[in-house]
Short mmCIF file of N, CA and C in Angstrom, two decimals:
data_model
loop_
_atom_site.label_atom_id
_atom_site.label_comp_id
_atom_site.label_asym_id
_atom_site.label_seq_id
_atom_site.Cartn_x
_atom_site.Cartn_y
_atom_site.Cartn_z
N GLN A 84 135.42 155.91 207.59
CA GLN A 84 134.17 155.41 208.17
C GLN A 84 134.38 155.11 209.65
N VAL A 85 133.43 155.55 210.46
CA VAL A 85 133.49 155.33 211.91
C VAL A 85 132.71 154.07 212.25
N GLN A 86 133.35 153.16 212.97
CA GLN A 86 132.66 151.97 213.45
C GLN A 86 132.00 152.30 214.79
N LEU A 87 130.73 151.93 214.92
CA LEU A 87 129.96 152.25 216.12
C LEU A 87 129.43 150.97 216.74
N LYS A 88 129.44 150.90 218.05
CA LYS A 88 128.93 149.72 218.74
C LYS A 88 128.12 150.14 219.95
N GLU A 89 126.86 149.72 219.98
CA GLU A 89 125.97 150.04 221.08
C GLU A 89 126.03 148.97 222.17
N SER A 90 125.72 149.39 223.38
CA SER A 90 125.62 148.46 224.51
C SER A 90 124.65 149.04 225.53
N GLY A 91 124.23 148.20 226.46
CA GLY A 91 123.38 148.68 227.55
C GLY A 91 121.92 148.34 227.44
N GLY A 92 121.52 147.71 226.36
CA GLY A 92 120.12 147.34 226.22
C GLY A 92 119.74 146.21 227.18
N GLY A 93 118.44 145.95 227.27
CA GLY A 93 117.98 144.87 228.13
C GLY A 93 116.51 144.96 228.41
N LEU A 94 116.07 144.20 229.40
CA LEU A 94 114.67 144.16 229.80
C LEU A 94 114.50 145.02 231.05
N VAL A 95 113.50 145.89 231.03
CA VAL A 95 113.25 146.77 232.17
C VAL A 95 111.74 146.92 232.33
N GLN A 96 111.31 147.13 233.55
CA GLN A 96 109.89 147.33 233.81
C GLN A 96 109.47 148.75 233.46
N PRO A 97 108.21 148.94 233.14
CA PRO A 97 107.71 150.30 232.89
C PRO A 97 108.02 151.21 234.08
N GLY A 98 108.47 152.41 233.76
CA GLY A 98 108.87 153.36 234.78
C GLY A 98 110.33 153.27 235.15
N GLY A 99 111.01 152.25 234.68
CA GLY A 99 112.42 152.06 234.98
C GLY A 99 113.34 152.87 234.08
N SER A 100 114.64 152.64 234.25
CA SER A 100 115.65 153.39 233.51
C SER A 100 116.68 152.44 232.89
N LEU A 101 117.25 152.89 231.80
CA LEU A 101 118.38 152.22 231.15
C LEU A 101 119.32 153.27 230.63
N ARG A 102 120.58 152.90 230.55
CA ARG A 102 121.58 153.80 229.96
C ARG A 102 122.27 153.07 228.82
N LEU A 103 122.09 153.58 227.63
CA LEU A 103 122.75 153.01 226.45
C LEU A 103 124.05 153.76 226.19
N SER A 104 125.02 153.04 225.67
CA SER A 104 126.29 153.66 225.32
C SER A 104 126.64 153.31 223.88
N CYS A 105 127.28 154.25 223.21
CA CYS A 105 127.71 154.06 221.83
C CYS A 105 129.20 154.34 221.77
N ALA A 106 129.99 153.32 221.52
CA ALA A 106 131.44 153.48 221.44
C ALA A 106 131.86 153.57 219.99
N ALA A 107 132.72 154.52 219.69
CA ALA A 107 133.20 154.72 218.33
C ALA A 107 134.63 154.18 218.20
N SER A 108 134.97 153.83 216.96
CA SER A 108 136.28 153.23 216.71
C SER A 108 137.40 154.25 216.71
N GLU A 109 137.04 155.51 216.69
CA GLU A 109 138.05 156.55 216.71
C GLU A 109 137.52 157.70 217.55
N ARG A 110 138.42 158.60 217.83
CA ARG A 110 138.00 159.74 218.63
C ARG A 110 136.93 160.52 217.89
N ILE A 111 135.80 160.76 218.58
CA ILE A 111 134.71 161.50 217.95
C ILE A 111 135.08 162.97 218.00
N LEU A 112 135.42 163.51 216.89
CA LEU A 112 135.84 164.89 216.84
C LEU A 112 134.62 165.81 216.75
N GLN A 113 134.89 167.09 216.86
CA GLN A 113 133.80 168.05 216.88
C GLN A 113 133.13 168.23 215.54
N ARG A 114 133.55 167.47 214.54
CA ARG A 114 132.91 167.61 213.24
C ARG A 114 131.74 166.66 213.06
N PHE A 115 131.34 165.96 214.14
CA PHE A 115 130.27 164.98 214.04
C PHE A 115 129.01 165.43 214.75
N VAL A 116 127.89 164.94 214.24
CA VAL A 116 126.62 164.94 214.95
C VAL A 116 126.28 163.48 215.23
N MET A 117 126.04 163.17 216.49
CA MET A 117 125.72 161.80 216.89
C MET A 117 124.22 161.68 217.15
N GLY A 118 123.64 160.58 216.69
CA GLY A 118 122.21 160.40 216.85
C GLY A 118 121.86 159.03 217.38
N TRP A 119 120.69 158.96 217.98
CA TRP A 119 120.09 157.69 218.38
C TRP A 119 118.77 157.54 217.65
N PHE A 120 118.55 156.34 217.14
CA PHE A 120 117.31 156.00 216.46
C PHE A 120 116.79 154.70 217.06
N ARG A 121 115.54 154.38 216.80
CA ARG A 121 115.00 153.12 217.28
C ARG A 121 114.01 152.56 216.27
N GLN A 122 113.84 151.25 216.32
CA GLN A 122 112.90 150.60 215.43
C GLN A 122 112.14 149.53 216.20
N ALA A 123 110.83 149.69 216.27
CA ALA A 123 109.97 148.70 216.92
C ALA A 123 109.55 147.67 215.89
N PRO A 124 109.18 146.46 216.33
CA PRO A 124 108.75 145.42 215.38
C PRO A 124 107.60 145.90 214.51
N GLY A 125 107.76 145.73 213.21
CA GLY A 125 106.71 146.10 212.27
C GLY A 125 106.60 147.57 211.99
N LYS A 126 107.53 148.36 212.52
CA LYS A 126 107.49 149.80 212.29
C LYS A 126 108.78 150.27 211.65
N GLU A 127 108.73 151.47 211.10
CA GLU A 127 109.91 152.05 210.51
C GLU A 127 110.84 152.60 211.59
N ARG A 128 112.10 152.70 211.24
CA ARG A 128 113.05 153.29 212.17
C ARG A 128 112.73 154.76 212.37
N GLU A 129 112.80 155.23 213.61
CA GLU A 129 112.47 156.61 213.91
C GLU A 129 113.59 157.28 214.69
N PHE A 130 113.65 158.58 214.53
CA PHE A 130 114.64 159.41 215.22
C PHE A 130 114.28 159.51 216.70
N VAL A 131 115.30 159.47 217.56
CA VAL A 131 115.09 159.62 219.00
C VAL A 131 115.75 160.89 219.53
N ALA A 132 117.06 161.04 219.26
CA ALA A 132 117.78 162.18 219.81
C ALA A 132 119.07 162.39 219.04
N GLN A 133 119.60 163.62 219.11
CA GLN A 133 120.88 163.89 218.50
C GLN A 133 121.67 164.88 219.32
N LEU A 134 122.99 164.82 219.18
CA LEU A 134 123.92 165.70 219.88
C LEU A 134 124.93 166.23 218.87
N ASN A 135 125.00 167.53 218.75
CA ASN A 135 125.98 168.17 217.90
C ASN A 135 127.26 168.33 218.72
N LEU A 136 128.29 167.59 218.37
CA LEU A 136 129.52 167.63 219.16
C LEU A 136 130.28 168.92 218.99
N ASN A 137 129.94 169.68 217.97
CA ASN A 137 130.62 170.96 217.75
C ASN A 137 130.05 172.05 218.65
N THR A 138 128.73 172.10 218.76
CA THR A 138 128.07 173.16 219.54
C THR A 138 127.56 172.69 220.89
N GLY A 139 127.40 171.37 221.04
CA GLY A 139 126.82 170.84 222.28
C GLY A 139 125.30 170.85 222.28
N SER A 140 124.70 171.31 221.21
CA SER A 140 123.24 171.39 221.18
C SER A 140 122.63 170.01 221.02
N THR A 141 121.45 169.85 221.59
CA THR A 141 120.73 168.58 221.53
C THR A 141 119.34 168.80 220.95
N PHE A 142 118.77 167.71 220.46
CA PHE A 142 117.43 167.76 219.90
C PHE A 142 116.79 166.40 220.13
N TYR A 143 115.51 166.41 220.51
CA TYR A 143 114.82 165.17 220.87
C TYR A 143 113.50 165.04 220.12
N ALA A 144 113.10 163.80 219.91
CA ALA A 144 111.76 163.54 219.41
C ALA A 144 110.77 163.91 220.51
N PRO A 145 109.62 164.44 220.14
CA PRO A 145 108.63 164.83 221.17
C PRO A 145 108.26 163.70 222.12
N SER A 146 108.28 162.48 221.62
CA SER A 146 107.85 161.34 222.44
C SER A 146 108.81 161.01 223.57
N VAL A 147 110.06 161.51 223.48
CA VAL A 147 111.06 161.18 224.52
C VAL A 147 111.55 162.42 225.27
N ARG A 148 111.17 163.60 224.80
CA ARG A 148 111.68 164.83 225.42
C ARG A 148 111.27 164.89 226.88
N GLY A 149 112.25 165.20 227.74
CA GLY A 149 111.99 165.26 229.17
C GLY A 149 112.24 163.94 229.88
N ARG A 150 112.37 162.86 229.12
CA ARG A 150 112.62 161.54 229.72
C ARG A 150 114.00 161.00 229.33
N PHE A 151 114.45 161.30 228.12
CA PHE A 151 115.73 160.82 227.62
C PHE A 151 116.73 161.98 227.58
N THR A 152 118.00 161.62 227.79
CA THR A 152 119.08 162.60 227.71
C THR A 152 120.24 162.02 226.93
N ILE A 153 120.67 162.72 225.89
CA ILE A 153 121.83 162.31 225.13
C ILE A 153 123.02 163.15 225.57
N SER A 154 124.17 162.50 225.72
CA SER A 154 125.34 163.22 226.22
C SER A 154 126.60 162.51 225.76
N ARG A 155 127.69 163.26 225.86
CA ARG A 155 128.98 162.67 225.59
C ARG A 155 129.37 161.88 226.82
N ASP A 156 129.82 160.66 226.61
CA ASP A 156 130.23 159.83 227.73
C ASP A 156 131.57 160.32 228.25
N ASN A 157 132.01 159.77 229.35
CA ASN A 157 133.27 160.21 229.94
C ASN A 157 134.43 160.09 228.96
N ALA A 158 134.44 159.01 228.22
CA ALA A 158 135.47 158.82 227.19
C ALA A 158 135.18 159.74 226.02
N GLU A 159 136.20 160.12 225.34
CA GLU A 159 136.02 161.04 224.22
C GLU A 159 135.39 160.38 223.01
N ASN A 160 135.39 159.05 222.97
CA ASN A 160 134.86 158.38 221.79
C ASN A 160 133.59 157.62 222.12
N ALA A 161 132.73 158.16 222.98
CA ALA A 161 131.48 157.49 223.32
C ALA A 161 130.38 158.51 223.56
N VAL A 162 129.18 158.09 223.24
CA VAL A 162 127.99 158.91 223.47
C VAL A 162 126.98 158.05 224.20
N ALA A 163 126.28 158.62 225.16
CA ALA A 163 125.32 157.87 225.97
C ALA A 163 123.90 158.38 225.75
N LEU A 164 122.96 157.49 226.00
CA LEU A 164 121.55 157.86 225.99
C LEU A 164 120.95 157.37 227.31
N GLN A 165 120.67 158.30 228.20
CA GLN A 165 120.03 157.97 229.47
C GLN A 165 118.52 157.98 229.27
N MET A 166 117.88 156.86 229.57
CA MET A 166 116.44 156.74 229.34
C MET A 166 115.74 156.51 230.68
N ASN A 167 114.89 157.43 231.06
CA ASN A 167 114.15 157.35 232.31
C ASN A 167 112.65 157.25 232.02
N SER A 168 111.92 156.83 233.05
CA SER A 168 110.45 156.73 232.94
C SER A 168 110.05 155.97 231.69
N LEU A 169 110.66 154.83 231.49
CA LEU A 169 110.44 154.08 230.27
C LEU A 169 109.02 153.55 230.17
N LYS A 170 108.53 153.50 228.94
CA LYS A 170 107.19 153.03 228.64
C LYS A 170 107.28 151.83 227.70
N PRO A 171 106.26 150.99 227.66
CA PRO A 171 106.29 149.85 226.73
C PRO A 171 106.52 150.29 225.28
N GLU A 172 106.00 151.44 224.91
CA GLU A 172 106.17 151.92 223.53
C GLU A 172 107.60 152.38 223.23
N ASP A 173 108.46 152.40 224.24
CA ASP A 173 109.87 152.70 224.00
C ASP A 173 110.65 151.45 223.58
N SER A 174 110.02 150.31 223.59
CA SER A 174 110.68 149.06 223.22
C SER A 174 111.09 149.08 221.75
N GLY A 175 112.23 148.43 221.46
CA GLY A 175 112.70 148.35 220.09
C GLY A 175 114.20 148.15 220.04
N ILE A 176 114.72 148.12 218.82
CA ILE A 176 116.16 148.09 218.62
C ILE A 176 116.65 149.53 218.54
N TYR A 177 117.62 149.86 219.36
CA TYR A 177 118.17 151.21 219.39
C TYR A 177 119.50 151.23 218.65
N TYR A 178 119.60 152.17 217.73
CA TYR A 178 120.79 152.31 216.90
C TYR A 178 121.48 153.64 217.15
N CYS A 179 122.79 153.58 217.17
CA CYS A 179 123.61 154.78 217.23
C CYS A 179 124.07 155.11 215.81
N ALA A 180 124.16 156.38 215.50
CA ALA A 180 124.57 156.79 214.16
C ALA A 180 125.39 158.07 214.23
N ALA A 181 126.20 158.28 213.19
CA ALA A 181 127.04 159.47 213.12
C ALA A 181 126.93 160.10 211.74
N ARG A 182 126.91 161.43 211.72
CA ARG A 182 126.98 162.13 210.43
C ARG A 182 127.92 163.31 210.57
N ARG A 183 128.54 163.65 209.48
CA ARG A 183 129.44 164.79 209.47
C ARG A 183 128.64 166.07 209.53
N LEU A 184 129.21 167.10 210.12
CA LEU A 184 128.56 168.40 210.15
C LEU A 184 128.25 168.85 208.74
N PHE A 185 127.14 169.54 208.58
CA PHE A 185 126.73 170.13 207.31
C PHE A 185 126.33 169.09 206.29
N THR A 186 126.06 167.86 206.75
CA THR A 186 125.46 166.84 205.89
C THR A 186 124.11 166.46 206.48
N ALA A 187 123.22 166.00 205.61
CA ALA A 187 121.86 165.72 206.05
C ALA A 187 121.67 164.28 206.51
N ASP A 188 122.42 163.37 205.93
CA ASP A 188 122.21 161.95 206.19
C ASP A 188 123.25 161.39 207.14
N TYR A 189 122.81 160.45 207.98
CA TYR A 189 123.74 159.74 208.84
C TYR A 189 124.46 158.67 208.01
N GLN A 190 125.79 158.73 208.04
CA GLN A 190 126.57 157.85 207.17
C GLN A 190 127.00 156.56 207.87
N ASP A 191 127.18 156.61 209.16
CA ASP A 191 127.71 155.46 209.89
C ASP A 191 126.70 154.99 210.92
N TRP A 192 126.50 153.68 211.01
CA TRP A 192 125.51 153.10 211.90
C TRP A 192 126.08 151.93 212.68
N GLY A 193 125.59 151.77 213.91
CA GLY A 193 125.92 150.59 214.68
C GLY A 193 124.97 149.46 214.38
N GLN A 194 125.19 148.33 215.03
CA GLN A 194 124.38 147.14 214.80
C GLN A 194 123.10 147.14 215.62
N GLY A 195 123.04 147.97 216.64
CA GLY A 195 121.83 148.08 217.44
C GLY A 195 121.89 147.29 218.73
N THR A 196 121.09 147.73 219.70
CA THR A 196 120.94 147.02 220.97
C THR A 196 119.46 147.02 221.32
N GLN A 197 118.97 145.89 221.82
CA GLN A 197 117.54 145.74 222.03
C GLN A 197 117.12 146.23 223.41
N VAL A 198 116.03 146.97 223.42
CA VAL A 198 115.41 147.44 224.66
C VAL A 198 113.99 146.89 224.72
N ILE A 199 113.67 146.24 225.83
CA ILE A 199 112.33 145.71 226.03
C ILE A 199 111.78 146.28 227.33
N VAL A 200 110.68 146.99 227.23
CA VAL A 200 110.03 147.56 228.41
C VAL A 200 108.74 146.78 228.63
N SER A 201 108.74 145.99 229.68
CA SER A 201 107.60 145.11 229.92
C SER A 201 107.56 144.70 231.38
N SER A 202 106.35 144.50 231.87
CA SER A 202 106.19 144.02 233.23
C SER A 202 106.08 142.50 233.25
#
């Protein structure tokens, strides 16, 4: 099991930027797909973005495409989510998750980091 820990959340004004980081307890090998999810108060958790560490391919929710970028951080055991042009509806708890290649469900989850977009 991979331990994941998110950081970088906070309060930002609409139109601003934040960079979230997800640190893993072990080297993230190419057999993983890393994902970011978020959950707003009173809503279900939703998919935001994913990065296939084997192929480098990315996939985004339509609501964030063109504004958010998921990437491997400088360290081999971290993944980042760069969030630009933030909107109030982007507020929520952001979770990092990992799943093995060729599996459908994310098996490992972090505790989350809160993002608040407000003026």
